[in-house]
Coordinates of C-alpha atoms and ligand atoms in Angstrom, one line a residue:
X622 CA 6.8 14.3 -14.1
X623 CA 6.2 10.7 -13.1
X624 CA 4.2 10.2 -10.0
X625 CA 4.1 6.8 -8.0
X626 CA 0.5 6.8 -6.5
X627 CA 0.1 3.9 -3.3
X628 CA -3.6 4.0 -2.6
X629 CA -4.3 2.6 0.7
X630 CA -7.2 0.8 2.1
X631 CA -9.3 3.5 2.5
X632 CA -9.1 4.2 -1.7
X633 CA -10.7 0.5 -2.0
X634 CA -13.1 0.3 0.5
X635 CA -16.0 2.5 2.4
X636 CA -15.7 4.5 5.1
X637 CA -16.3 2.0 7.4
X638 CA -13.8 -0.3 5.6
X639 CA -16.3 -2.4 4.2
X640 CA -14.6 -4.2 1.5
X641 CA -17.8 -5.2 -0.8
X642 CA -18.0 -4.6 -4.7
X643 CA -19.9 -2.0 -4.6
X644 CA -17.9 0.0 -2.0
X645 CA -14.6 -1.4 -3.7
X646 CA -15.8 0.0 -7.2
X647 CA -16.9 3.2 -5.8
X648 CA -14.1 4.1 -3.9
X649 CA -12.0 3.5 -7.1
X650 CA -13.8 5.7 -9.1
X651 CA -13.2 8.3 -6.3
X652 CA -9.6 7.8 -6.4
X653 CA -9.6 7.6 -10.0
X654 CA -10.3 11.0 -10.3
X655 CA -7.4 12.6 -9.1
X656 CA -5.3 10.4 -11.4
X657 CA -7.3 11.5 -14.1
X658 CA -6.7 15.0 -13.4
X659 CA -2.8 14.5 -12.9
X660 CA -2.5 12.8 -16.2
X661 CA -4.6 16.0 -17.8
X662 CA -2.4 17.8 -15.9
X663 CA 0.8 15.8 -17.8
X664 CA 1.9 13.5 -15.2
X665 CA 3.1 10.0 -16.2
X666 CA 1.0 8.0 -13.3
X667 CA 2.1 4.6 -11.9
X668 CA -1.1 3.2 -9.6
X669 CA 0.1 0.7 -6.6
X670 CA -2.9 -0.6 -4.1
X671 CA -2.9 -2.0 -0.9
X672 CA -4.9 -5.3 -0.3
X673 CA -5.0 -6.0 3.4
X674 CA -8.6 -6.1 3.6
X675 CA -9.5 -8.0 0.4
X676 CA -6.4 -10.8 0.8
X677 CA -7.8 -11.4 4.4
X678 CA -11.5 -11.8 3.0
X679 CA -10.3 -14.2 0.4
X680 CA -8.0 -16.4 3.2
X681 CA -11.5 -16.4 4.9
X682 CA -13.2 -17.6 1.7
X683 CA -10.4 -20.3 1.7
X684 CA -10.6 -21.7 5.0
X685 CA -14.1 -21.9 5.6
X686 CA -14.6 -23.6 2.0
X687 CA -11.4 -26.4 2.9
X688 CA -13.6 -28.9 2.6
X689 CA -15.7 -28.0 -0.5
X690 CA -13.1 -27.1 -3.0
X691 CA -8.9 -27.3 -2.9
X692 CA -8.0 -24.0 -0.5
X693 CA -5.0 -22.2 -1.9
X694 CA -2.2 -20.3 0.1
X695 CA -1.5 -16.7 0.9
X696 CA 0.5 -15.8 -1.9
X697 CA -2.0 -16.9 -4.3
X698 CA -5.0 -14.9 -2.4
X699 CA -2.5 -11.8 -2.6
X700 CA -2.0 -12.6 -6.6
X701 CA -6.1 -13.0 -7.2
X702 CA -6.6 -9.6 -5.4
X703 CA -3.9 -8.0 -7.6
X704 CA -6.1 -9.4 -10.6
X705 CA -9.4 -8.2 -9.1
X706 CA -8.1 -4.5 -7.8
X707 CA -6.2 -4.0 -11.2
X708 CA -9.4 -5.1 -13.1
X709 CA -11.5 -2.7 -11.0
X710 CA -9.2 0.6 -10.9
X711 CA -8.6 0.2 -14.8
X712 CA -12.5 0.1 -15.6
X713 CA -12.4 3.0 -13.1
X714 CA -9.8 4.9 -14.8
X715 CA -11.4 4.4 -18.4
X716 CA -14.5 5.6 -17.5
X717 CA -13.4 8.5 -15.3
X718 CA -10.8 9.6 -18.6
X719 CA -14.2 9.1 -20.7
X720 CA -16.1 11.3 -19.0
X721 CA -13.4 14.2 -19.6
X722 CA -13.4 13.3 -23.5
X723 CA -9.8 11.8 -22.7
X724 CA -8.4 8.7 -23.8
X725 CA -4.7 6.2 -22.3
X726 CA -3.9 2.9 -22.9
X727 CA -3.7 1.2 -19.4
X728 CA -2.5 -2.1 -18.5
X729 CA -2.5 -3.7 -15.1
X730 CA 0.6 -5.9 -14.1
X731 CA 0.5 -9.4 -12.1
X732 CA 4.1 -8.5 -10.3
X733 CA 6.2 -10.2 -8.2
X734 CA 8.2 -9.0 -5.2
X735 CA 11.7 -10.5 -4.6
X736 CA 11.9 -11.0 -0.7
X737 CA 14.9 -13.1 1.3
X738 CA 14.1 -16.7 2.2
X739 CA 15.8 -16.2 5.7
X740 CA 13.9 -12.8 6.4
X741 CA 13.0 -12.5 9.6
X742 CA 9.7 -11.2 9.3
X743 CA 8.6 -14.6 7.2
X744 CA 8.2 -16.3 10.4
X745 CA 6.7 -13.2 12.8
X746 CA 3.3 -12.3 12.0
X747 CA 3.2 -8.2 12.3
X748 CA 0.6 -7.4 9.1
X749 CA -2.7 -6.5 9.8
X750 CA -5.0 -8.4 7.2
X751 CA -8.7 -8.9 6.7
X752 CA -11.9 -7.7 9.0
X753 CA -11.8 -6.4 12.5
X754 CA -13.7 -8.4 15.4
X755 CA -14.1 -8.2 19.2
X756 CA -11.6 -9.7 21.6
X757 CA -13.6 -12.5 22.8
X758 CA -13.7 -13.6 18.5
X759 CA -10.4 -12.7 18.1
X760 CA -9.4 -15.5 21.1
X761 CA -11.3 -18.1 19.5
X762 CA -9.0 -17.7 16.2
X763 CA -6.4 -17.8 17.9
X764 CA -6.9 -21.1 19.7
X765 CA -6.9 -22.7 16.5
X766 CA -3.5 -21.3 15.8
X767 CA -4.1 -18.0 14.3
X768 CA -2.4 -14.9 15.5
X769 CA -4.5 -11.8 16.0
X770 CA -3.8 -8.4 18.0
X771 CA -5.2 -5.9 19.6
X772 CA -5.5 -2.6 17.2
X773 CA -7.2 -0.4 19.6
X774 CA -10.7 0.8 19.1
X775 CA -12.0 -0.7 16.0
X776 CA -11.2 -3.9 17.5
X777 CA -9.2 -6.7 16.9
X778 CA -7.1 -8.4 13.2
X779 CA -5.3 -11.5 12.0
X780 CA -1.8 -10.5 11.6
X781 CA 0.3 -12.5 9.3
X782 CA 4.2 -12.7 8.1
X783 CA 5.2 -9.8 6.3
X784 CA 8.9 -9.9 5.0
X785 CA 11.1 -6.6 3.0
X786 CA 10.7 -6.1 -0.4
X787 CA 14.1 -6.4 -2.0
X788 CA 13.5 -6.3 -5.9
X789 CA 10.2 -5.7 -8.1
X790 CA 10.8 -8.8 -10.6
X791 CA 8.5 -7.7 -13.0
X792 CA 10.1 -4.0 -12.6
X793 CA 11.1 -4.3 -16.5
X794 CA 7.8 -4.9 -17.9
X795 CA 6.3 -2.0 -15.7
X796 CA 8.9 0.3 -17.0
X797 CA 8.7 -0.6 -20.4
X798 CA 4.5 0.1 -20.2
X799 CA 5.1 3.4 -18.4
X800 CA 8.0 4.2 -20.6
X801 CA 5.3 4.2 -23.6
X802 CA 3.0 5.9 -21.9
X803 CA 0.4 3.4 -20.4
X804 CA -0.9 4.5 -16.9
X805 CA 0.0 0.7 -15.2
X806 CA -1.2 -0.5 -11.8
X807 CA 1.5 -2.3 -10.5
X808 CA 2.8 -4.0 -7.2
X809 CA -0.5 -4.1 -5.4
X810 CA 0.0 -5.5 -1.9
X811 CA 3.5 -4.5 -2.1
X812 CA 3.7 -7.4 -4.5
X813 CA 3.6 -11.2 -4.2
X814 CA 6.1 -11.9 -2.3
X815 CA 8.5 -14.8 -3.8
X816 CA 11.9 -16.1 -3.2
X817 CA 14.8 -17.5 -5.3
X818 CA 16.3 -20.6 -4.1
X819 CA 19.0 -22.4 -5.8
X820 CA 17.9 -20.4 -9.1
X821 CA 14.4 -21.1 -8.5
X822 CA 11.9 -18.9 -7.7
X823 CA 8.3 -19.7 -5.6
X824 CA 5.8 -17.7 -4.0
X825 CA 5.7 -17.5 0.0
X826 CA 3.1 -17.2 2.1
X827 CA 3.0 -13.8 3.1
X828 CA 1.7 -10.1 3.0
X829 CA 4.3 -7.6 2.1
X830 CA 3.5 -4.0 3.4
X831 CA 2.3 -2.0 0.1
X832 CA 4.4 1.5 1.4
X833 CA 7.2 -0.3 1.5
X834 CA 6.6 -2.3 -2.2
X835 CA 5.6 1.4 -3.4
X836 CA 9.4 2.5 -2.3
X837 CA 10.8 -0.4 -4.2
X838 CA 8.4 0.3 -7.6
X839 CA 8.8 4.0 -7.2
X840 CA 12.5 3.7 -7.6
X841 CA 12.2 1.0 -10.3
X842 CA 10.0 2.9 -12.6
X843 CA 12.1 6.4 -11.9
X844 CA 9.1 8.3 -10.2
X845 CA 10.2 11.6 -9.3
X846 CA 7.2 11.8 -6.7
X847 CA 5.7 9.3 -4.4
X848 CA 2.2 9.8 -2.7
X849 CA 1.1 8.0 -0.2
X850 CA -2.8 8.1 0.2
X851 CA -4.4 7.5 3.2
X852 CA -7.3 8.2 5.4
X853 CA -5.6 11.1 7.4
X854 CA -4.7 14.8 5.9
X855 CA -0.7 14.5 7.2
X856 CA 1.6 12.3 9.9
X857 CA 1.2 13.6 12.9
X858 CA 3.5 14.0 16.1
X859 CA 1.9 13.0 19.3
X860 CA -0.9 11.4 17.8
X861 CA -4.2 11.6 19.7
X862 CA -1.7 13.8 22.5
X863 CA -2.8 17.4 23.8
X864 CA 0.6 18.0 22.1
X865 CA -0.4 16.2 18.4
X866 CA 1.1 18.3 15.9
X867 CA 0.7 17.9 12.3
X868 CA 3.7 18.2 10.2
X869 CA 4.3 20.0 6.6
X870 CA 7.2 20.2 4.9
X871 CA 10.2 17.9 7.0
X872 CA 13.3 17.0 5.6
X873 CA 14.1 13.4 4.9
X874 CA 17.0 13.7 7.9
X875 CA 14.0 15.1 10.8
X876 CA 11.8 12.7 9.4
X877 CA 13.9 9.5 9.8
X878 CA 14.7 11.2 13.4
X879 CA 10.6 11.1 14.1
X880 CA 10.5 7.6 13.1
X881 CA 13.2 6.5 15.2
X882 CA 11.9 8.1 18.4
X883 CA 8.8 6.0 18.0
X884 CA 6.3 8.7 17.0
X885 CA 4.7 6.6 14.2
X886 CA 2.5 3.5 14.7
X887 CA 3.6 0.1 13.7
X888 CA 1.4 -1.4 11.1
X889 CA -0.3 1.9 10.3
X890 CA 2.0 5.1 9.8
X891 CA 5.1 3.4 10.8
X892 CA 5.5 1.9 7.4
X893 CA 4.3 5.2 5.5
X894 CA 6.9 7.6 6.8
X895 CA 9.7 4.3 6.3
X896 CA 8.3 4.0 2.6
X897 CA 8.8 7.9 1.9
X898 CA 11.9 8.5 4.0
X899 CA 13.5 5.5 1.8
X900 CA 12.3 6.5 -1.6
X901 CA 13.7 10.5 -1.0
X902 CA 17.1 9.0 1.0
X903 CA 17.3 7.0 -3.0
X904 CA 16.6 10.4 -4.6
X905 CA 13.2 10.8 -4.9
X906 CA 12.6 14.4 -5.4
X907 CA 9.7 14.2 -3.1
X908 CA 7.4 12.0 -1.0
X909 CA 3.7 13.4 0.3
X910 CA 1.3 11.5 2.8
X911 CA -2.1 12.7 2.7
X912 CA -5.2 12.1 2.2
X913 CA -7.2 10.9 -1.0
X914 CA -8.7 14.0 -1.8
X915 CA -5.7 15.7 -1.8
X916 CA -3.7 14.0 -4.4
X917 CA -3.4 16.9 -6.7
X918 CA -2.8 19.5 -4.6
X919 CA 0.2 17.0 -2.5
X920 CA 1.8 16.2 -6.3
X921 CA 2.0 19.7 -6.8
X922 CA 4.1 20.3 -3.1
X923 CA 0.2 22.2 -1.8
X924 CA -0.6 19.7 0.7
X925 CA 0.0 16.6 3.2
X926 CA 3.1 15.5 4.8
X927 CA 5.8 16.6 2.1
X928 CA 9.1 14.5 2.9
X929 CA 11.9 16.5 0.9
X930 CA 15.9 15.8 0.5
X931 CA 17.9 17.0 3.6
X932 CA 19.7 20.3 2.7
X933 CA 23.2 19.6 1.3
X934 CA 26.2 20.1 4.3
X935 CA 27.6 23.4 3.3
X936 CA 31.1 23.4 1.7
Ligands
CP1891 N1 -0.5 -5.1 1.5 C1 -0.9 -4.0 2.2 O1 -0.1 -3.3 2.9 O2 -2.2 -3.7 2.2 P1 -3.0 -2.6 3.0 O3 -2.3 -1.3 2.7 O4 -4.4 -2.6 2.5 O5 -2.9 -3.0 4.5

C-alpha cells in the first residue's frame, strides 16, 4: 500500500504553535513515529509538510533585516523551509527507524508546484502564514500595506496569495525515489509555486495550501491512501454548535455536499475536506483526516474522518 502522509502545522511545531528548533525537531520525531511503524507495517510512505508558520517567520526574518542583507521573496522563503523541514523530518525518520533496528534510504525533494499565471488567488491574499498577534498589532501591519485577518481566538495573521496547484513538476523524480523504495518528503507547502510563461518557468510569490498540493502529489505518486494530519481527531459538522457532530466514515458525494453548504472553515478545514474529497473523486481508495496520533489506526480505515468512493449507481 502507498500512503500519502500531509503533516500539518501541528506535526512541526508545539502545542502552542511555537515554531522554534527545538519544538520543530521534537514534533518531528513525534510524527516520525507513526511513519516508522507504517513502513514496518509494509506501507510505501510519501511525507508532505505544511509550512505556514515557518515561511511567515522567515518573511519576518526578511523584512526586518532589508537593510542589512539582500531580502528575498516568498517563493524563495517557501523553498528554504522545504530545505530546512525535509532536513529535519529525515534526521527524524533515521533515528526513529534506528531505534527499531530498521534501516530505508530516504531522500527529501526541492519540488516545484505548477500554478496558472492568471489564477485568481495570485492576487487575493486568503493564506494564513506566520505568528498570531492582537488586533491593535495586526492594524499596524496593515497600514504599511500588509493584509492580516481576524482568525478568532488565537488572534490575528498575515494572509498572503495562495493560487491552485495544477501540476507537481518534480512529480517524476518523486516517483522514481518512491518507486525504488525511498521514503521521500515531498511537496512541502504544497510546493513552490511557479509558472510557465512563454516556455519559461519562474517562482511566484505565493503560499500554496499544502492539502491541496498533497491532492496533486498523492495522485502523482499513485497513493492509494491520503492522511491528512491535523490537530483535531475528525471534521466536524456544526463546529463549536450544541449540534457539532463528528463524522466517520462519509462518502466522497455527502462529503463534497458538507463542503458546499459551508460547514468547513476557510483556511483551516475548508481545504482539508477539498484536498480529500478531490484525491478519492480521482480514485483514491481512501482519504482520512485525523489527528497525529492516529495515523496508523486512520491508514488502516480504524479512525478519523474516512472519505471513501461514493457507492456505484445501481445497474
Ligand atoms: N502551506 C501550508 O498550507 O502550510 P500550513 O499547513 O502550515 O498552513
Amino acid at each position: 500500500m502507498r500512503v500519502l502522509l500531509a503533516l500539518g502545522g501541528n506535526a512541526m511545531t508545539n502545542a502552542e504553535g511555537r515554531a522554534r528548533v527545538e519544538d520543530q525537531q521534537a514534533a518531528a520525531a513525534v510524527a516520525m513515529r507513526a511513519v516508522a511503524t507504517l513502513v514496518e507495517e509494509g506501507a510505501d510512505v510519501v511525507i508532505t509538510h505544511g509550512n505556514g508558520p515557518q515561511v511567515g517567520n522567515l518573511l519576518v526574518k526578511n523584512e526586518l533585516a532589508a537593510q542589512v542583507v539582500p531580502p528575498v521573496p516568498l517563493d524563495w522563503c517557501g523553498a528554504q523551509t522545504q530545505a530546512t523541514l525535509g532536513f529535519t523530518i529525515l534526521n527524524a525518520l533515521d533515528n526513529e527507524l534506528a531505534t527499531r533496528g530498521a534501516s530505508r534510504e530516504v531522500a527529501a525533494v526541492v519540488t516545484r508546484t505548477l500554478v496558472a499565471a492568471d489564477d485568481p488567488g495570485l492576487s487575493r491574499p486568503t493564506k494564513p502564514i506566520g505568528r498570531y498577534l492582537p488586533e491593535v498589532e495586526a492594524r499596524r501591519l496593515v497600514e504599511h500595506g500588509e493584509t492580516w485577518e481576524d482568525r478568532g481566538e488565537k488572534g490575528w495573521r498575515r494572509v498572503v496569495a495562495s493560487p491552485e496547484p495544477l501540476e507537481i513538476l518534480d512529480g517524476a523524480a518523486v516517483r522514481t525515489l518512491v518507486d525504488a523504495g525511498f521514503l521521500v518528503v515531498a511537496g512541502g507547502g504544497g510546493g513552490i509555486p511557479t509558472v510557465r510563461e512563454g516556455g519559461v518557468l519562474r517562482g511566484v510569490e505565493a503560499v500554496i495550501d499544502k492539502d491541496l498540493g498533497a491532492a496533486v502529489l498523492a495522485r502523482t505518486v499513485g497513493a492509494d491512501v491520503l492522511v491528512v494530519a491535523t490537530d483535531v481527531p475528525h471534521a466536524v459538522l456544526g463546529w463549536g454548535t450544541p449540534r457539532a457532530e463528528p463524522l466517520g466514515e462519509v462518502d466522497v458525494t455527502r462529503m463534497r455536499e458538507h463542503l458546499t453548504a459551508g460547514e468547513f472553515a476557510s483556511g483551516s478545514m475548508g481545504p482539508k475536506v477539498e484536498a480529500v474529497c478531490r484525491f478519492v473523486e480521482q480514485g483514491g481508495r481512501h482519504a482520512v483526516i485525523t489527528e497525529l496520533d492516529q495515523i496508523v489506526d486512520a491508514v488502516a480505515g480504524r479512525a478519523g474522518t474516512r472519505v471513501v468512493p461514493a457507492p456505484s449507481p445501481r445497474p
